[in-house]
Tab-separated table of C-alpha atoms in Angstrom:
chain	number	residue	atom	x	y	z
A	1025	MET	CA	-29.518	-1.251	31.710
A	1026	THR	CA	-32.191	1.118	30.636
A	1027	HIS	CA	-31.700	3.633	33.345
A	1028	GLN	CA	-29.867	6.714	31.928
A	1029	THR	CA	-27.924	9.031	34.250
A	1030	GLY	CA	-27.413	12.600	33.186
A	1031	GLU	CA	-23.949	14.316	32.893
A	1032	HIS	CA	-23.889	16.023	36.302
A	1033	GLY	CA	-25.519	13.141	38.149
A	1034	ALA	CA	-23.037	10.821	36.769
A	1035	GLY	CA	-20.110	13.114	37.821
A	1036	ALA	CA	-21.743	13.177	41.425
A	1037	ASP	CA	-22.033	9.477	41.472
A	1038	ALA	CA	-18.323	9.325	40.524
A	1039	ALA	CA	-17.372	11.598	43.107
A	1040	ALA	CA	-19.261	9.628	45.835
A	1041	GLY	CA	-17.741	6.470	44.896
A	1042	VAL	CA	-20.906	5.117	43.095
A	1043	PRO	CA	-19.860	3.135	40.098
A	1044	ASP	CA	-21.032	4.304	36.590
A	1045	PRO	CA	-23.616	2.449	34.798
A	1046	ASN	CA	-21.726	3.123	31.583
A	1047	ASP	CA	-18.895	1.007	32.929
A	1048	ASN	CA	-20.937	-1.627	33.257
A	1049	ARG	CA	-22.410	-1.230	29.708
A	1050	ARG	CA	-18.752	-1.071	28.431
A	1051	GLN	CA	-17.821	-4.224	29.941
A	1052	VAL	CA	-20.859	-6.068	28.854
A	1053	LEU	CA	-19.771	-5.163	25.037
A	1054	TYR	CA	-16.114	-6.011	25.697
A	1055	TRP	CA	-16.980	-9.498	27.279
A	1056	ARG	CA	-19.444	-10.291	24.316
A	1057	LEU	CA	-16.425	-9.434	21.913
A	1058	LEU	CA	-14.150	-11.549	23.601
A	1059	ALA	CA	-16.504	-14.623	23.766
A	1060	ARG	CA	-17.298	-14.047	20.004
A	1061	LEU	CA	-13.560	-13.881	18.952
A	1062	PHE	CA	-12.708	-17.225	20.818
A	1063	ASP	CA	-15.959	-19.153	20.739
A	1064	HIS	CA	-18.286	-19.154	17.598
A	1065	GLU	CA	-21.321	-20.666	19.621
A	1066	GLU	CA	-23.587	-17.656	20.873
A	1067	GLN	CA	-23.721	-16.599	24.867
A	1068	PRO	CA	-27.550	-15.863	25.099
A	1069	ALA	CA	-27.050	-13.800	28.480
A	1070	LEU	CA	-24.150	-11.608	26.877
A	1071	GLU	CA	-26.381	-11.413	23.500
A	1072	SER	CA	-29.164	-10.205	25.206
A	1073	ALA	CA	-27.401	-7.793	27.585
A	1074	SER	CA	-25.541	-6.126	24.519
A	1075	LEU	CA	-28.748	-5.817	22.795
A	1076	ALA	CA	-30.065	-3.949	25.725
A	1077	VAL	CA	-26.964	-1.614	26.014
A	1078	VAL	CA	-27.212	-0.895	22.149
A	1079	GLU	CA	-30.747	-0.107	22.273
A	1080	ASP	CA	-29.780	2.081	25.389
A	1081	ILE	CA	-27.352	4.333	23.851
A	1082	GLY	CA	-29.362	4.839	20.684
A	1083	LEU	CA	-27.456	2.699	18.308
A	1084	PRO	CA	-29.078	0.206	15.665
A	1085	SER	CA	-29.137	-3.286	16.669
A	1086	ALA	CA	-27.871	-4.524	13.457
A	1087	LEU	CA	-24.518	-3.782	14.919
A	1088	LEU	CA	-24.630	-7.019	16.530
A	1089	ASP	CA	-25.714	-9.320	13.613
A	1090	PRO	CA	-22.614	-11.062	12.777
A	1091	GLY	CA	-24.140	-11.368	9.201
A	1092	ALA	CA	-24.384	-7.741	8.302
A	1093	SER	CA	-21.227	-5.937	6.913
A	1094	VAL	CA	-20.068	-2.520	8.291
A	1095	GLY	CA	-21.069	-1.295	4.917
A	1096	SER	CA	-24.771	-2.603	4.936
A	1097	VAL	CA	-25.152	-1.008	8.394
A	1098	VAL	CA	-23.529	2.372	7.205
A	1099	GLN	CA	-26.011	2.105	4.161
A	1100	ARG	CA	-29.198	1.767	6.400
A	1101	HIS	CA	-27.578	4.720	9.157
A	1102	PRO	CA	-25.462	6.883	6.989
A	1103	GLU	CA	-24.451	9.086	10.094
A	1104	LEU	CA	-22.545	6.436	11.610
A	1105	ALA	CA	-19.833	6.885	8.599
A	1106	ALA	CA	-18.251	9.674	10.304
A	1107	GLU	CA	-17.906	7.724	13.533
A	1108	PHE	CA	-16.133	4.811	12.125
A	1109	ASP	CA	-13.591	7.215	10.792
A	1110	GLY	CA	-10.702	7.006	13.085
A	1111	LEU	CA	-12.700	5.372	15.685
A	1112	MET	CA	-9.575	3.604	17.252
A	1113	THR	CA	-7.186	6.193	16.861
A	1114	PRO	CA	-5.505	7.186	20.255
A	1115	GLU	CA	-6.903	10.567	21.235
A	1116	PRO	CA	-5.752	13.016	23.669
A	1117	GLU	CA	-6.862	13.226	27.374
A	1118	GLU	CA	-9.572	15.903	27.647
A	1119	GLU	CA	-9.749	17.923	30.695
A	1120	GLY	CA	-12.663	17.503	33.012
A	1121	GLY	CA	-12.189	13.529	33.129
A	1122	ARG	CA	-13.430	10.778	30.761
A	1123	ASP	CA	-16.612	10.655	28.793
A	1124	ARG	CA	-17.823	7.054	29.623
A	1125	ALA	CA	-21.002	7.299	27.570
A	1126	ALA	CA	-18.944	7.979	24.546
A	1127	GLU	CA	-16.555	5.146	25.206
A	1128	VAL	CA	-19.485	2.857	25.487
A	1129	ARG	CA	-20.541	3.972	21.920
A	1130	ARG	CA	-17.044	3.462	20.771
A	1131	ALA	CA	-17.111	0.085	22.272
A	1132	ALA	CA	-20.101	-0.939	20.401
A	1133	LEU	CA	-18.990	0.452	16.925
A	1134	ALA	CA	-15.356	-1.107	17.514
A	1135	SER	CA	-16.575	-4.430	18.428
A	1136	LYS	CA	-18.712	-4.563	15.063
A	1137	VAL	CA	-15.653	-3.899	12.915
A	1138	LEU	CA	-13.357	-6.519	15.215
A	1139	LEU	CA	-15.916	-9.118	15.140
A	1140	ASN	CA	-16.578	-8.818	11.281
A	1141	VAL	CA	-12.755	-8.999	10.561
A	1142	PHE	CA	-11.139	-11.343	12.917
A	1143	ALA	CA	-14.035	-13.746	13.644
A	1144	SER	CA	-14.696	-15.159	10.453
A	1145	SER	CA	-16.848	-18.517	10.153
A	1146	PRO	CA	-15.032	-21.530	9.352
A	1147	GLY	CA	-15.587	-23.911	6.224
A	1148	THR	CA	-15.552	-23.032	2.445
A	1149	VAL	CA	-15.775	-19.248	1.713
A	1150	THR	CA	-17.741	-17.939	-1.254
A	1151	ALA	CA	-17.065	-14.829	-3.443
A	1152	GLU	CA	-19.550	-12.701	-1.614
A	1153	GLN	CA	-18.196	-13.628	1.785
A	1154	LEU	CA	-14.528	-12.388	0.499
A	1155	ALA	CA	-15.811	-9.452	-0.835
A	1156	ARG	CA	-17.685	-8.549	2.416
A	1157	TRP	CA	-14.592	-9.220	4.192
A	1158	GLN	CA	-12.631	-7.194	2.194
A	1159	SER	CA	-15.125	-4.524	2.784
A	1160	ASP	CA	-15.229	-4.794	6.518
A	1161	ALA	CA	-11.186	-4.808	6.491
A	1162	GLU	CA	-11.296	-1.422	4.776
A	1163	TRP	CA	-13.522	-0.035	7.499
A	1164	LEU	CA	-11.235	-1.254	9.973
A	1165	GLU	CA	-8.310	0.130	8.405
A	1166	ARG	CA	-10.521	3.652	8.328
A	1167	ALA	CA	-11.043	3.069	11.961
A	1168	LEU	CA	-7.409	2.708	12.458
A	1169	GLY	CA	-6.742	6.059	10.900
A	1170	CYS	CA	-5.513	4.545	7.555
A	1171	ARG	CA	-6.900	4.644	4.018
A	1172	PRO	CA	-8.504	1.274	2.856
A	1173	GLY	CA	-5.899	-0.921	1.703
A	1174	GLU	CA	-2.818	0.607	3.374
A	1175	LEU	CA	-2.459	-1.725	6.128
A	1176	ARG	CA	-2.495	-4.724	3.891
A	1177	GLY	CA	0.045	-3.042	1.698
A	1178	GLY	CA	-2.458	-2.728	-1.128
A	1179	ARG	CA	-3.633	0.111	-2.978
A	1180	GLY	CA	-4.338	2.825	-0.533
A	1181	GLY	CA	-7.376	4.880	-1.588
A	1182	ALA	CA	-8.416	2.300	-4.253
A	1183	GLY	CA	-12.287	2.040	-3.431
A	1184	ARG	CA	-14.567	-1.154	-3.606
A	1185	ALA	CA	-17.955	0.348	-4.244
A	1186	GLY	CA	-20.626	-2.023	-4.342
A	1187	ALA	CA	-18.984	-4.873	-2.578
A	1188	ALA	CA	-21.261	-7.578	-1.636
A	1189	GLY	CA	-22.658	-7.316	1.703
A	1190	GLY	CA	-24.808	-4.084	0.605
A	1191	THR	CA	-21.860	-1.948	0.730
A	1192	GLY	CA	-24.059	1.235	-0.154
A	1193	VAL	CA	-21.499	3.742	1.260
A	1194	SER	CA	-18.274	2.684	-0.008
A	1195	PRO	CA	-15.078	2.801	2.315
A	1196	THR	CA	-13.131	5.286	0.238
A	1197	GLY	CA	-12.308	8.810	0.701
A	1198	THR	CA	-11.498	8.673	4.348
A	1199	GLY	CA	-11.646	12.069	6.073
A	1200	VAL	CA	-8.151	11.331	7.484
A	1201	GLY	CA	-5.990	13.281	4.953
A	1202	ALA	CA	-2.832	12.632	7.254
A	1203	PRO	CA	-0.359	10.053	6.898
A	1204	ALA	CA	-0.941	6.724	8.396
A	1205	PRO	CA	-0.570	6.983	12.187
A	1206	ASP	CA	2.045	4.959	14.059
A	1207	LEU	CA	0.336	2.050	15.408
A	1208	SER	CA	3.108	0.096	16.263
A	1209	ARG	CA	2.295	0.486	19.937
A	1210	LEU	CA	-1.467	0.222	19.731
A	1211	ILE	CA	-1.639	-2.910	17.806
A	1212	PRO	CA	1.765	-4.240	16.659
A	1213	ALA	CA	1.891	-5.907	13.372
A	1214	ILE	CA	-1.770	-5.564	12.453
A	1215	GLY	CA	-1.101	-5.136	8.754
A	1216	PRO	CA	0.345	-8.428	8.349
A	1217	GLU	CA	-2.136	-10.493	10.191
A	1218	LEU	CA	-5.042	-8.739	7.938
A	1219	GLY	CA	-2.949	-9.865	4.896
A	1220	SER	CA	-2.637	-13.510	6.398
A	1221	ILE	CA	-6.461	-13.673	7.219
A	1222	GLU	CA	-7.404	-12.593	3.803
A	1223	ALA	CA	-4.854	-15.117	2.221
A	1224	GLY	CA	-6.333	-17.889	4.513
A	1225	LEU	CA	-9.944	-16.926	2.975
A	1226	VAL	CA	-8.899	-17.064	-0.577
A	1227	LYS	CA	-7.414	-20.562	0.062
A	1228	ARG	CA	-10.488	-21.711	1.113
A	1229	MET	CA	-12.424	-20.641	-1.631
A	1230	HIS	CA	-13.250	-23.067	-4.722
A	1231	LEU	CA	-11.369	-20.810	-6.718
A	1232	ARG	CA	-11.477	-22.436	-10.088
A	1233	GLU	CA	-15.365	-23.127	-9.655
A	1234	VAL	CA	-15.812	-19.428	-9.068
A	1235	LEU	CA	-13.802	-18.294	-12.046
A	1236	ALA	CA	-15.802	-20.704	-14.398
A	1237	ASP	CA	-18.609	-18.995	-13.480
A	1238	PRO	CA	-18.803	-14.968	-14.844
A	1239	ALA	CA	-21.515	-13.983	-12.370
A	1240	LEU	CA	-19.470	-15.194	-9.384
A	1241	ALA	CA	-16.071	-13.981	-10.907
A	1242	ALA	CA	-17.466	-10.609	-11.059
A	1243	ARG	CA	-17.988	-10.536	-7.369
A	1244	LEU	CA	-14.218	-10.874	-6.780
A	1245	THR	CA	-12.518	-7.817	-5.676
A	1246	PRO	CA	-8.658	-8.221	-6.883
A	1247	SER	CA	-6.197	-8.364	-3.910
A	1248	MET	CA	-2.628	-9.291	-3.533
A	1249	SER	CA	-3.621	-12.885	-1.815
A	1250	LEU	CA	-5.840	-13.602	-4.945
A	1251	ILE	CA	-3.298	-12.453	-7.558
A	1252	GLU	CA	-1.026	-14.790	-5.686
A	1253	GLN	CA	-3.506	-17.951	-6.257
A	1254	LEU	CA	-4.015	-16.667	-9.563
A	1255	LEU	CA	-0.613	-16.841	-10.448
A	1256	ARG	CA	-0.054	-19.855	-8.932
A	1257	ASP	CA	-2.904	-21.686	-10.481
A	1258	LYS	CA	-3.104	-20.147	-14.031
A	1259	ASP	CA	-1.229	-23.296	-15.896
A	1260	ASN	CA	-4.320	-25.231	-14.703
A	1261	LEU	CA	-7.126	-22.776	-15.929
A	1262	SER	CA	-8.348	-22.683	-19.510
A	1263	GLY	CA	-11.253	-21.123	-21.206
A	1264	VAL	CA	-13.699	-18.864	-19.306
A	1265	ALA	CA	-12.002	-19.408	-15.948
A	1266	LEU	CA	-8.607	-18.322	-17.738
A	1267	SER	CA	-10.254	-15.221	-19.142
A	1268	ASN	CA	-11.784	-14.282	-15.739
A	1269	ALA	CA	-8.380	-14.858	-14.163
A	1270	LYS	CA	-6.503	-12.689	-16.620
A	1271	ALA	CA	-9.463	-9.754	-16.054
A	1272	LEU	CA	-8.856	-9.706	-12.227
A	1273	ILE	CA	-5.028	-9.750	-12.784
A	1274	ARG	CA	-5.433	-6.898	-15.212
A	1275	ARG	CA	-7.713	-5.044	-12.906
A	1276	TYR	CA	-5.108	-5.273	-10.012
A	1277	VAL	CA	-2.376	-4.183	-11.956
A	1278	ASP	CA	-4.043	-1.118	-13.398
A	1279	GLU	CA	-4.955	-0.062	-9.763
A	1280	VAL	CA	-1.441	-0.657	-8.481
A	1281	THR	CA	-0.002	0.981	-11.350
A	1282	GLU	CA	-1.793	4.007	-10.963
A	1283	VAL	CA	-0.827	4.427	-7.119
A	1284	LEU	CA	2.866	3.692	-8.219
A	1285	ARG	CA	2.669	5.963	-10.956
A	1286	THR	CA	1.777	8.951	-8.555
A	1287	GLN	CA	4.477	8.023	-6.288
A	1288	VAL	CA	7.014	8.202	-8.873
A	1289	GLU	CA	5.503	11.707	-10.270
A	1290	LYS	CA	5.836	13.130	-6.755
A	1291	SER	CA	9.362	12.000	-6.307
A	1292	THR	CA	12.295	14.411	-7.035
A	1293	VAL	CA	13.556	14.981	-10.439
A	1294	GLY	CA	16.850	16.122	-12.029
A	1295	GLU	CA	18.527	19.250	-11.376
A	1296	LEU	CA	17.930	22.364	-13.882
A	1297	ASP	CA	20.229	22.505	-17.104
A	1298	ARG	CA	20.989	26.073	-17.252
A	1299	SER	CA	22.979	25.340	-20.434
A	1300	VAL	CA	19.860	25.076	-22.255
A	1301	PRO	CA	18.109	28.817	-22.982
A	1302	PRO	CA	14.711	29.006	-21.197
A	1303	LYS	CA	11.952	28.452	-23.754
A	1304	ARG	CA	10.409	32.115	-24.065
A	1305	VAL	CA	6.787	31.718	-23.209
A	1306	PHE	CA	4.674	33.358	-20.778
A	1307	ARG	CA	4.411	30.521	-18.398
A	1308	ASN	CA	8.173	30.803	-18.016
A	1309	LEU	CA	8.210	34.469	-17.407
A	1310	ASP	CA	9.963	35.338	-14.131
A	1311	ILE	CA	8.136	38.424	-13.239
A	1312	ASP	CA	10.019	39.056	-9.963
A	1313	ARG	CA	13.306	39.090	-11.738
A	1314	THR	CA	12.004	41.262	-14.639
A	1315	ILE	CA	11.051	43.853	-12.371
A	1316	TRP	CA	14.258	43.591	-10.472
A	1317	LYS	CA	16.493	43.978	-13.474
A	1318	ASN	CA	14.491	46.877	-15.108
A	1319	LEU	CA	14.544	49.163	-12.064
A	1320	THR	CA	16.896	51.258	-13.196
A	1321	ASN	CA	14.208	52.182	-15.900
A	1322	TRP	CA	11.799	53.369	-13.218
A	1323	SER	CA	10.274	56.965	-13.982
A	1324	PRO	CA	9.259	58.754	-10.736
A	1325	GLU	CA	7.616	61.515	-12.783
A	1326	GLU	CA	5.168	59.185	-14.585
A	1327	GLU	CA	5.484	56.550	-11.968
A	1328	ARG	CA	5.923	53.823	-14.524
A	1329	LEU	CA	8.392	51.041	-15.147
A	1330	TYR	CA	9.920	50.658	-18.567
A	1331	VAL	CA	10.728	47.263	-19.201
A	1332	ASP	CA	13.552	46.664	-22.025
A	1333	ARG	CA	14.237	42.761	-21.319
A	1334	LEU	CA	12.212	40.094	-20.002
A	1335	TYR	CA	13.637	37.291	-18.124
A	1336	TYR	CA	12.488	33.690	-18.238
A	1337	ARG	CA	12.655	30.438	-15.855
A	1338	HIS	CA	15.060	27.745	-16.853
A	1339	THR	CA	12.850	24.620	-16.719
A	1340	SER	CA	15.068	22.077	-18.729
A	1341	ARG	CA	16.591	19.351	-16.742
A	1342	LYS	CA	19.752	17.404	-17.109
A	1343	THR	CA	18.887	13.930	-18.121
A	1344	THR	CA	21.406	11.375	-18.638
A	1345	PRO	CA	20.670	8.123	-20.626
A	1346	GLN	CA	20.415	5.571	-17.547
A	1347	ARG	CA	19.852	1.920	-17.310
A	1348	LEU	CA	17.752	0.095	-15.160
A	1349	ILE	CA	18.145	-3.537	-14.400
A	1350	VAL	CA	15.642	-5.213	-12.223
A	1351	VAL	CA	16.301	-8.869	-11.088
A	1352	VAL	CA	13.451	-10.616	-9.320
A	1353	ASP	CA	13.509	-13.919	-7.293
A	1354	GLN	CA	10.196	-15.639	-8.416
A	1355	SER	CA	10.057	-18.114	-5.834
A	1356	GLY	CA	6.833	-18.721	-4.030
A	1357	SER	CA	7.492	-16.067	-0.965
A	1358	MET	CA	8.228	-13.036	-3.605
A	1359	VAL	CA	4.967	-12.681	-5.127
A	1360	ASP	CA	4.367	-9.075	-3.543
A	1361	SER	CA	7.603	-7.974	-4.527
A	1362	MET	CA	7.409	-9.516	-8.190
A	1363	VAL	CA	4.039	-7.928	-8.726
A	1364	ASN	CA	4.943	-4.453	-7.272
A	1365	CYS	CA	8.395	-4.358	-8.992
A	1366	THR	CA	7.487	-5.549	-12.196
A	1367	ILE	CA	4.698	-2.540	-12.344
A	1368	LEU	CA	7.496	-0.126	-11.140
A	1369	ALA	CA	9.862	-1.374	-13.858
A	1370	SER	CA	7.197	-0.750	-16.552
A	1371	ILE	CA	6.478	3.121	-15.113
A	1372	PHE	CA	10.199	3.637	-15.180
A	1373	ALA	CA	10.383	2.210	-18.790
A	1374	GLY	CA	7.893	4.737	-19.799
A	1375	LEU	CA	10.296	7.777	-18.491
A	1376	PRO	CA	12.325	9.268	-21.318
A	1377	ARG	CA	15.942	8.022	-21.788
A	1378	VAL	CA	15.836	5.331	-19.001
A	1379	ASP	CA	16.448	2.117	-20.501
A	1380	VAL	CA	14.820	-0.978	-18.467
A	1381	HIS	CA	15.735	-4.510	-18.533
A	1382	LEU	CA	13.966	-6.984	-16.408
A	1383	ILE	CA	15.080	-10.690	-15.402
A	1384	ALA	CA	13.166	-13.244	-13.403
A	1385	TYR	CA	14.921	-16.555	-11.975
A	1386	ASP	CA	14.477	-19.570	-9.615
A	1387	THR	CA	16.678	-22.160	-10.540
A	1388	GLN	CA	16.829	-20.764	-14.089
A	1389	ALA	CA	16.699	-17.226	-15.341
A	1390	LEU	CA	14.264	-15.768	-17.724
A	1391	ASP	CA	15.055	-12.087	-19.400
A	1392	LEU	CA	11.672	-10.499	-19.651
A	1393	THR	CA	12.788	-7.144	-21.093
A	1394	PRO	CA	10.599	-7.360	-24.118
A	1395	TRP	CA	7.610	-7.289	-22.231
A	1396	ALA	CA	8.935	-4.784	-19.378
A	1397	HIS	CA	6.420	-2.144	-20.522
A	1398	ASP	CA	3.526	-4.270	-20.008
A	1399	PRO	CA	3.506	-5.600	-16.256
A	1400	PHE	CA	0.450	-7.965	-17.105
A	1401	GLU	CA	2.073	-9.815	-19.711
A	1402	THR	CA	5.283	-10.077	-17.594
A	1403	LEU	CA	3.285	-11.636	-14.909
A	1404	LEU	CA	1.638	-13.909	-17.124
A	1405	ARG	CA	4.935	-15.314	-17.888
A	1406	THR	CA	6.226	-15.793	-14.314
A	1407	LYS	CA	6.182	-19.294	-12.476
A	1408	LEU	CA	5.904	-18.797	-8.822
A	1409	GLY	CA	7.897	-21.639	-6.754
A	1410	GLY	CA	10.862	-23.634	-6.992
A	1411	GLY	CA	14.356	-23.256	-5.617
A	1412	THR	CA	16.681	-20.091	-5.902
A	1413	ASP	CA	20.097	-19.635	-7.692
A	1414	GLY	CA	20.774	-16.216	-8.338
A	1415	THR	CA	24.178	-17.031	-9.983
A	1416	VAL	CA	22.170	-17.759	-13.256
A	1417	ALA	CA	20.372	-14.291	-13.159
A	1418	MET	CA	23.778	-12.591	-12.486
A	1419	ALA	CA	25.038	-14.374	-15.583
A	1420	LEU	CA	22.500	-12.649	-17.762
A	1421	ALA	CA	22.350	-9.358	-15.842
A	1422	GLN	CA	26.350	-8.512	-15.850
A	1423	PRO	CA	26.616	-8.415	-19.416
A	1424	LYS	CA	24.127	-5.676	-19.484
A	1425	ILE	CA	26.106	-3.394	-17.350
A	1426	ALA	CA	27.865	-1.675	-20.163
A	1427	GLU	CA	28.193	1.960	-18.525
A	1428	PRO	CA	28.527	1.255	-14.680
A	1429	ARG	CA	28.229	4.907	-13.706
A	1430	ASN	CA	25.032	5.039	-15.610
A	1431	THR	CA	23.341	1.873	-14.541
A	1432	VAL	CA	21.453	0.778	-11.309
A	1433	VAL	CA	20.914	-2.887	-10.631
A	1434	VAL	CA	18.078	-3.644	-8.535
A	1435	TRP	CA	18.163	-7.274	-7.043
A	1436	ILE	CA	14.684	-8.402	-5.379
A	1437	SER	CA	15.039	-11.546	-3.123
A	1438	ASP	CA	15.240	-13.069	0.267
A	1439	PHE	CA	18.621	-13.995	-0.489
A	1440	TYR	CA	18.286	-17.571	0.761
A	1441	GLU	CA	20.712	-19.019	-1.996
A	1442	TRP	CA	22.113	-21.983	-2.883
A	1443	ARG	CA	25.556	-20.595	-3.715
A	1444	GLN	CA	25.429	-17.619	-1.628
A	1445	GLN	CA	29.332	-16.594	-1.156
A	1446	GLU	CA	29.527	-17.071	-4.966
A	1447	LEU	CA	26.433	-14.742	-5.695
A	1448	PHE	CA	27.632	-12.074	-3.037
A	1449	ASP	CA	31.161	-11.784	-4.743
A	1450	SER	CA	29.873	-11.108	-8.139
A	1451	MET	CA	27.345	-8.595	-6.630
A	1452	ALA	CA	30.211	-6.810	-4.740
A	1453	ALA	CA	32.105	-6.752	-8.147
A	1454	VAL	CA	28.907	-4.994	-9.500
A	1455	HIS	CA	28.994	-2.482	-6.607
A	1456	ARG	CA	32.731	-1.936	-6.989
A	1457	SER	CA	32.446	-1.285	-10.654
A	1458	GLY	CA	30.694	1.940	-10.090
A	1459	ALA	CA	27.180	0.677	-10.728
A	1460	LYS	CA	24.586	1.702	-8.169
A	1461	PHE	CA	23.432	-1.814	-6.592
A	1462	ILE	CA	20.381	-1.813	-4.407
A	1463	PRO	CA	19.397	-5.091	-2.751
A	1464	VAL	CA	15.658	-5.364	-1.828
A	1465	GLY	CA	14.248	-7.565	0.796
A	1466	SER	CA	11.227	-9.854	0.120
A	1467	VAL	CA	7.637	-9.282	1.164
A	1468	THR	CA	5.381	-12.260	1.591
A	1469	SER	CA	1.554	-11.846	0.763
A	1470	SER	CA	0.777	-11.183	4.251
A	1471	GLY	CA	3.359	-8.492	4.594
A	1472	ARG	CA	6.021	-10.140	6.480
A	1473	GLY	CA	9.356	-9.413	5.551
A	1474	SER	CA	12.258	-12.106	5.132
A	1475	VAL	CA	15.788	-11.492	4.325
A	1476	ASN	CA	18.907	-13.922	5.001
A	1477	PRO	CA	20.943	-12.195	7.709
A	1478	TRP	CA	24.232	-13.712	6.242
A	1479	PHE	CA	23.521	-11.469	3.166
A	1480	ARG	CA	22.129	-8.503	5.112
A	1481	GLU	CA	25.185	-8.081	7.214
A	1482	ARG	CA	27.573	-8.420	4.199
A	1483	PHE	CA	25.265	-5.845	2.249
A	1484	LYS	CA	25.508	-3.408	5.233
A	1485	ASP	CA	29.531	-3.723	5.242
A	1486	LEU	CA	29.534	-3.226	1.602
A	1487	GLY	CA	27.721	0.052	1.923
A	1488	ALA	CA	24.572	-0.965	0.237
A	1489	PRO	CA	21.957	-1.655	3.036
A	1490	VAL	CA	18.820	-4.096	2.039
A	1491	ILE	CA	15.814	-1.710	1.475
A	1492	SER	CA	12.564	-3.373	3.164
A	1493	GLY	CA	9.353	-1.913	4.035
A	1494	HIS	CA	7.137	0.213	1.732
A	1495	ILE	CA	7.684	0.576	-1.735
A	1496	LYS	CA	8.091	4.444	-1.761
A	1497	LYS	CA	11.533	3.649	-0.268
A	1498	LEU	CA	12.812	1.793	-3.504
A	1499	VAL	CA	10.841	4.600	-5.649
A	1500	HIS	CA	12.642	7.473	-3.937
A	1501	GLU	CA	16.028	5.715	-4.314
A	1502	LEU	CA	15.448	4.976	-8.173
A	1503	LYS	CA	14.152	8.244	-8.891
A	1504	THR	CA	16.917	10.179	-7.160
A	1505	PHE	CA	19.310	8.115	-9.188
A	1506	LEU	CA	17.768	7.842	-12.450
A	1507	THR	CA	17.032	11.662	-12.928
């Protein structure tokens, strides 16, 4: 294991048919990875062989310590941070053959990230263990070329500095500036699996006991899985536990709001209104047009341009008063959409001349319009679970459609309804009235979408296909219509 072969020697051995020792090193690390993933019992022979490999290639033995978070390893060895970024993204084939020594190094680092995320210990989970897992999951997302939180559908770019487990180097600010890569062929559906693991860890926590202790509650990092559990259990909390739960929900809402507000601001805006005279200030001065229009005043003798009129850019945009009606199914499978869309509604409520109405329903409907500007207060008034009867929500929504041409109705649900034909007929009537009707499919806390095929086909035939996937799609649809 400790014998090192030089680059030229390795190439000569490979050409002569002699196995490259790096192939054996990599194989040992992968066998250990598989053994650890499927059996929590330690395999002494694999552990000792892996330790020899890691030390042989100059990596710290802490990579093999299941109790050490990736962040704590990076804290002690900061030079490894750059190696974890994009570690598992596909790379183009290099001319001159494979670099087997580099493959061994990547195998050791990748094994650490994968084991920390996918080989969690059974039993009760502490707040510290949850925070450490969340930190490790962020490092896995970085290794796959994504921003922290991006694969789990959370707050891409939101950092978690100081997470438990010695995260001295916070997994934020990944050097990968490009959009998230297409990982569907590399690791199908890894995002939903990460969300599912996180949800399982949250369920294994004694959450009420953790919330009752301010020191333990402070260690919790808010995530969609945790928020779902808090929303389900909020009516059973009181005193310090309730205050800590509200603080966690508020933190999460604020972080997601910041991300969604940025997406709204980046979206397209209304066309220029040329009927409004441009404001005559320097920042609106159109230099090129001013020069072009005054070229007749050019003096060849003096080589000077005389300007007798200044031209300014139009900046005023056409805005028509618009009404946005958001209807959200608050059944248990809808928590992700409930959180994101209530926050989104509050952001649009802050835009000029946009009148936002918010309705939540299960078997009964609740008009949350008075709190539409505050997603935190809105979420505290929701009650997850129960059946679904969209007709009661439609009865509240239809009277709000005063001017169909200036109204958009966003309906967020999995559309598994009790009276589906009756509800669809009323939705089709809204669409035919001239209002913009946008059906949005549900997304569970693990990221899996679920939409009733019966409704999906009929919405498609109606010309209003169900929007599913990333919330950016909904942001674009709303912004295009409202401005």
